[in-house]
Coordinates of C-alpha atoms in Angstrom, one line a residue:
M1 CA -0.1 -0.1 0.1
V2 CA 2.8 2.5 0.8
S3 CA 4.6 1.5 -2.3
A4 CA 1.6 2.1 -4.5
K5 CA 1.0 5.5 -2.7
Y6 CA 4.6 6.6 -3.3
N7 CA 4.5 5.3 -6.8
K8 CA 1.3 7.5 -7.6
Q9 CA 3.1 10.5 -5.8
K10 CA 6.1 10.1 -7.9
I11 CA 3.9 9.7 -11.2
E12 CA 1.9 13.2 -10.3
E13 CA 5.3 14.7 -9.6
S14 CA 6.9 13.7 -12.8
F15 CA 3.7 14.7 -14.7
A16 CA 3.7 18.2 -12.8
L17 CA 7.5 18.8 -14.0
A18 CA 6.6 17.7 -17.6
E19 CA 3.7 20.2 -17.6
K20 CA 6.2 22.9 -16.3
I21 CA 8.8 21.9 -19.1
L22 CA 6.2 21.9 -21.7
R23 CA 4.6 25.1 -20.6
K24 CA 8.0 26.9 -20.6
V25 CA 9.0 25.3 -23.9
S26 CA 5.7 26.4 -25.5
L27 CA 5.9 30.0 -24.2
T28 CA 9.5 30.8 -24.9
T29 CA 11.5 28.5 -27.3
V30 CA 8.5 27.5 -29.6
K31 CA 7.5 31.3 -29.6
K32 CA 10.8 32.2 -31.0
V33 CA 11.2 29.3 -33.2
E34 CA 7.6 30.1 -34.6
S35 CA 8.3 33.9 -35.2
R36 CA 11.9 33.3 -36.9
L37 CA 11.7 29.8 -38.6
Q38 CA 7.9 29.6 -39.3
G39 CA 7.5 27.0 -36.7
D40 CA 8.2 24.0 -38.9
Y41 CA 10.8 21.6 -37.6
K42 CA 11.4 20.1 -41.0
S43 CA 12.1 23.5 -42.4
I44 CA 14.9 24.0 -39.9
F45 CA 16.8 21.0 -41.1
H46 CA 15.9 20.7 -44.7
G47 CA 15.0 24.2 -45.8
N48 CA 11.4 23.6 -46.3
G49 CA 8.8 21.1 -44.8
L50 CA 7.6 20.0 -48.2
D51 CA 7.4 16.8 -50.2
F52 CA 8.7 16.8 -53.7
K53 CA 5.6 16.5 -56.4
E54 CA 7.0 17.1 -60.0
I55 CA 9.5 18.9 -62.2
R56 CA 7.6 21.5 -64.6
E57 CA 8.6 24.4 -66.9
Y58 CA 9.6 27.6 -65.1
T59 CA 7.0 30.4 -65.0
I60 CA 7.5 34.0 -64.0
N61 CA 5.6 33.6 -60.6
D62 CA 8.1 30.5 -59.7
D63 CA 10.9 31.0 -57.0
V64 CA 14.1 30.9 -58.8
R65 CA 15.7 28.8 -55.9
N66 CA 13.5 25.8 -57.0
I67 CA 15.3 25.7 -60.6
D68 CA 16.3 22.2 -61.4
W69 CA 19.6 22.7 -63.1
N70 CA 19.9 19.4 -64.4
A71 CA 16.5 19.3 -65.8
T72 CA 17.1 22.8 -67.3
A73 CA 20.3 21.6 -69.0
R74 CA 18.7 18.5 -70.3
L75 CA 15.6 20.1 -71.8
G76 CA 17.1 23.5 -72.8
R77 CA 14.4 25.4 -71.0
P78 CA 14.3 26.5 -67.3
H79 CA 12.6 23.8 -65.2
V80 CA 11.3 24.1 -61.5
R81 CA 11.0 21.5 -58.9
V82 CA 7.5 21.6 -57.4
Y83 CA 6.7 20.7 -53.8
E84 CA 3.6 20.1 -51.8
E85 CA 2.9 20.1 -48.1
E86 CA 3.9 17.0 -46.4
R87 CA 1.4 14.9 -44.6
D88 CA 1.5 12.0 -42.1
H89 CA 5.0 12.7 -41.1
T90 CA 6.4 10.9 -38.1
I91 CA 9.4 12.0 -36.1
W92 CA 11.4 9.6 -33.9
L93 CA 13.3 10.9 -30.8
I94 CA 16.3 8.5 -30.4
L95 CA 17.4 9.5 -26.9
D96 CA 20.7 8.5 -25.2
V97 CA 19.8 7.7 -21.4
S98 CA 23.1 6.4 -20.6
Q99 CA 25.0 7.5 -17.3
S100 CA 27.2 10.1 -19.1
M101 CA 23.9 12.2 -20.1
E102 CA 23.2 12.8 -16.5
F103 CA 26.3 14.9 -16.4
G104 CA 26.2 18.7 -15.6
S105 CA 28.7 21.2 -14.3
K106 CA 27.6 24.8 -13.3
F107 CA 24.8 25.0 -15.8
T108 CA 22.5 22.0 -16.2
T109 CA 22.8 18.4 -17.1
K110 CA 23.0 17.1 -20.7
K111 CA 19.8 15.0 -20.0
D112 CA 17.9 18.2 -19.0
V113 CA 18.9 19.8 -22.4
M114 CA 17.9 16.7 -24.3
I115 CA 14.5 16.7 -22.6
N116 CA 13.9 20.2 -23.5
F117 CA 15.0 19.7 -27.0
A118 CA 12.6 16.6 -27.4
A119 CA 10.0 18.5 -25.9
L120 CA 10.3 21.3 -28.5
M121 CA 10.5 19.0 -31.5
G122 CA 7.6 17.0 -30.0
Y123 CA 5.5 20.1 -29.6
L124 CA 6.3 21.4 -33.2
A125 CA 5.3 18.0 -34.5
Y126 CA 2.2 18.2 -32.6
K127 CA 1.2 21.6 -33.9
K128 CA 1.9 20.3 -37.5
G129 CA -0.5 17.3 -36.9
D130 CA 2.6 14.9 -37.3
K131 CA 3.1 11.7 -35.0
T132 CA 5.9 11.6 -32.5
G133 CA 7.7 8.5 -31.0
A134 CA 10.7 7.8 -28.9
I135 CA 13.2 5.1 -28.3
L136 CA 15.3 5.2 -25.2
F137 CA 18.8 3.6 -25.6
N138 CA 21.6 2.9 -23.3
Q139 CA 23.7 -0.4 -24.4
G140 CA 20.6 -1.6 -26.0
I141 CA 17.1 -0.5 -26.5
E142 CA 15.6 0.4 -23.0
D143 CA 12.0 1.4 -23.9
I144 CA 10.0 2.3 -27.1
I145 CA 7.0 4.6 -27.2
P146 CA 5.3 4.2 -30.3
P147 CA 4.3 7.1 -32.6
E148 CA 1.1 9.0 -31.6
K149 CA -0.5 12.3 -32.4
G150 CA -1.6 14.6 -29.7
I151 CA -0.1 16.9 -26.6
K152 CA -0.6 13.7 -24.4
Q153 CA 2.2 11.9 -26.3
I154 CA 4.5 14.7 -25.6
Y155 CA 3.7 14.6 -22.0
R156 CA 4.1 10.8 -22.0
I157 CA 7.7 11.0 -23.6
V158 CA 9.1 13.8 -21.4
T159 CA 7.6 12.1 -18.3
K160 CA 9.4 8.7 -19.2
L161 CA 12.7 10.7 -19.5
L162 CA 12.2 12.3 -16.4
D163 CA 11.6 9.0 -14.6
Y164 CA 14.3 7.0 -16.2
K165 CA 17.5 6.0 -14.4
P166 CA 20.2 4.2 -16.3
A167 CA 20.5 0.6 -15.4
Q168 CA 23.8 0.1 -17.3
K169 CA 26.5 2.5 -17.4
R170 CA 28.1 1.6 -20.7
T171 CA 27.1 2.8 -24.0
N172 CA 28.8 0.5 -26.7
E173 CA 28.2 -2.1 -29.3
F174 CA 24.6 -0.9 -29.5
N175 CA 23.3 -2.2 -32.9
F176 CA 21.6 0.9 -34.3
S177 CA 20.5 -1.1 -37.3
K178 CA 17.7 -2.4 -35.2
L179 CA 16.1 1.0 -35.3
V180 CA 15.7 0.8 -39.1
K181 CA 13.2 -2.2 -38.7
I182 CA 11.1 -0.3 -36.2
T183 CA 10.8 3.2 -37.4
G184 CA 8.6 2.6 -40.5
K185 CA 8.3 5.0 -43.5
K186 CA 7.9 8.9 -44.1
K187 CA 10.0 9.5 -41.0
T188 CA 12.7 11.8 -39.5
L189 CA 15.1 10.5 -37.0
F190 CA 16.6 12.9 -34.4
F191 CA 19.4 11.1 -32.8
I192 CA 20.2 12.9 -29.5
S193 CA 23.2 12.0 -27.6
D194 CA 26.6 13.3 -26.2
F195 CA 28.2 10.8 -28.6
I196 CA 30.6 9.5 -25.9
F197 CA 31.1 5.8 -26.2
N198 CA 33.6 3.6 -24.8
D199 CA 35.0 2.5 -28.3
Q200 CA 34.4 3.1 -32.0
S201 CA 32.3 0.1 -32.6
W202 CA 29.2 2.4 -32.8
Q203 CA 30.2 4.0 -36.2
K204 CA 29.4 1.2 -38.6
P205 CA 25.8 0.5 -37.4
F206 CA 25.3 4.3 -36.7
G207 CA 26.2 4.9 -40.3
E208 CA 23.9 2.1 -41.6
M209 CA 21.0 3.6 -39.6
V210 CA 21.6 7.1 -41.0
L211 CA 22.1 6.1 -44.7
K212 CA 18.6 4.2 -44.6
N213 CA 16.8 6.9 -42.9
D214 CA 16.2 10.9 -42.8
A215 CA 18.5 11.3 -39.8
I216 CA 19.6 14.4 -37.6
A217 CA 22.4 14.0 -35.3
V218 CA 21.9 16.4 -32.1
R219 CA 25.1 16.5 -30.2
I220 CA 25.0 17.8 -26.4
I221 CA 28.0 18.9 -24.7
D222 CA 28.9 20.4 -21.3
P223 CA 31.5 23.2 -21.8
V224 CA 33.6 21.8 -19.0
E225 CA 33.8 18.6 -21.0
E226 CA 35.9 20.4 -23.5
N227 CA 37.9 22.7 -21.4
L228 CA 38.9 22.1 -17.8
P229 CA 38.1 24.9 -15.2
D230 CA 40.9 26.5 -13.5
I231 CA 40.0 25.5 -10.1
G232 CA 43.0 23.3 -8.7
Y233 CA 42.5 19.5 -7.9
I234 CA 39.4 18.1 -9.2
N235 CA 38.0 14.5 -9.3
L236 CA 37.4 13.3 -12.8
Y237 CA 34.8 10.5 -13.0
D238 CA 33.8 8.5 -16.1
P239 CA 30.3 7.5 -15.7
E240 CA 30.5 5.0 -18.6
T241 CA 33.3 3.0 -17.1
G242 CA 33.1 4.0 -13.4
K243 CA 36.7 5.0 -13.3
A244 CA 37.9 8.1 -11.4
L245 CA 41.0 10.0 -11.4
V246 CA 42.2 13.2 -9.4
I247 CA 44.2 15.8 -11.4
N248 CA 45.2 19.2 -10.9
A249 CA 43.2 21.4 -13.3
S250 CA 45.2 24.5 -12.8
D251 CA 48.4 22.7 -14.2
R252 CA 48.8 24.2 -17.5
K253 CA 50.5 21.0 -19.0
I254 CA 47.8 18.8 -17.7
A255 CA 45.0 21.3 -19.1
E256 CA 46.6 21.3 -22.5
K257 CA 46.9 17.4 -22.5
Y258 CA 43.1 17.0 -21.6
R259 CA 42.4 19.5 -24.3
E260 CA 44.5 17.3 -26.8
L261 CA 42.6 14.2 -26.0
V262 CA 39.4 16.0 -26.3
D263 CA 40.1 17.4 -29.7
E264 CA 41.4 14.0 -30.9
E265 CA 38.2 12.3 -29.9
N266 CA 36.1 15.1 -31.4
K267 CA 38.1 14.8 -34.6
K268 CA 37.0 11.2 -34.8
T269 CA 33.5 11.8 -34.3
N270 CA 33.4 14.8 -36.8
E271 CA 35.0 12.5 -39.5
I272 CA 32.2 10.1 -39.2
F273 CA 29.8 12.8 -39.4
S274 CA 31.6 14.0 -42.5
I275 CA 31.7 10.8 -44.2
L276 CA 28.1 10.4 -43.6
R277 CA 27.4 14.0 -44.8
L278 CA 25.5 14.9 -41.5
N279 CA 25.7 18.3 -40.3
P280 CA 25.2 17.8 -36.5
V281 CA 23.2 20.4 -34.3
K282 CA 25.7 21.0 -31.5
I283 CA 24.0 22.4 -28.2
Y284 CA 26.1 23.3 -25.3
T285 CA 24.4 23.1 -22.0
N286 CA 24.8 26.7 -21.5
S287 CA 23.4 27.7 -24.7
D288 CA 19.8 28.7 -25.8
I289 CA 18.3 26.2 -28.0
A290 CA 16.1 28.2 -29.9
E291 CA 19.1 30.5 -31.1
V292 CA 21.2 27.4 -31.9
L293 CA 18.5 26.1 -34.1
I294 CA 18.3 29.5 -35.8
N295 CA 22.0 29.9 -36.3
Y296 CA 21.9 26.2 -37.5
R297 CA 18.9 27.0 -40.2
R298 CA 21.1 30.1 -41.2
Q299 CA 24.4 28.3 -41.8
H300 CA 22.5 25.4 -43.4
C301 CA 20.9 27.5 -45.9
T302 CA 23.9 29.5 -46.6
A303 CA 25.8 26.2 -47.3
S304 CA 22.9 24.8 -49.5
A305 CA 22.7 28.1 -51.5
S306 CA 26.5 28.1 -52.1
N307 CA 26.4 24.5 -53.5
T308 CA 23.5 25.4 -55.9
P309 CA 24.8 26.2 -59.4
G310 CA 23.6 29.3 -61.0
L311 CA 22.7 31.1 -57.7

């Protein structure tokens, strides 16, 4: 009886916190995204939230940015790509719930940032009438929340994340290819993680998942993970392995060596992103998610435009 009462109380507390998070996201982050990016999560990452329909001859009222240069060269007259509003889309939030995501220095934890990002994407999908599903992973798939429409689904996902406690420490050798079989068609995958793994075995299966899906990598980082604070002796703890080490963070040589190791790991991860032609969204725990997405959209559009012939 006591246990049941306690569980009910925990559920109510988690739901209340989820409601608080969603209210904050809807009043601040969503408002900023909607006012500056038209509020369509697909347009943030792909330039528009539309499906390709056909190629036809250019008319005076067409947007020159939609000119298909291959068709134009082949047919000898300007042709444009025509799009239509996408319907019945599903977003999958692939969420890293390993121990390392629980880390946070003086700002907030990486898990908290992940929850806010998931709430934002889910809320934007809800407003577009799209479905949202979630997969929590650690060493394997921990939980699956099947895609559904509606605001209650977003509460369900946020509450699940708030309540989840990692049972296993390690995030390695996870078979990402399993995700291909359970995510269906007409989908966008948001892979949200700190990309801290014990080895490089994740790279091949992750690549297979990305190549078979419309996938966006979202990397969450605490600034302290990249630059040691000058505060004397500190205890470094690796939540993925459980190992601890005491170092003098004020020692310049140690700080430089630490930075070299971080740069080396980042280089390896960025090389994987580059091979897969992924442009990851990088969110620091002390940054404004809306501003990150706005800047990402600006850079993404600039890069796309510079690669378009004749523009």
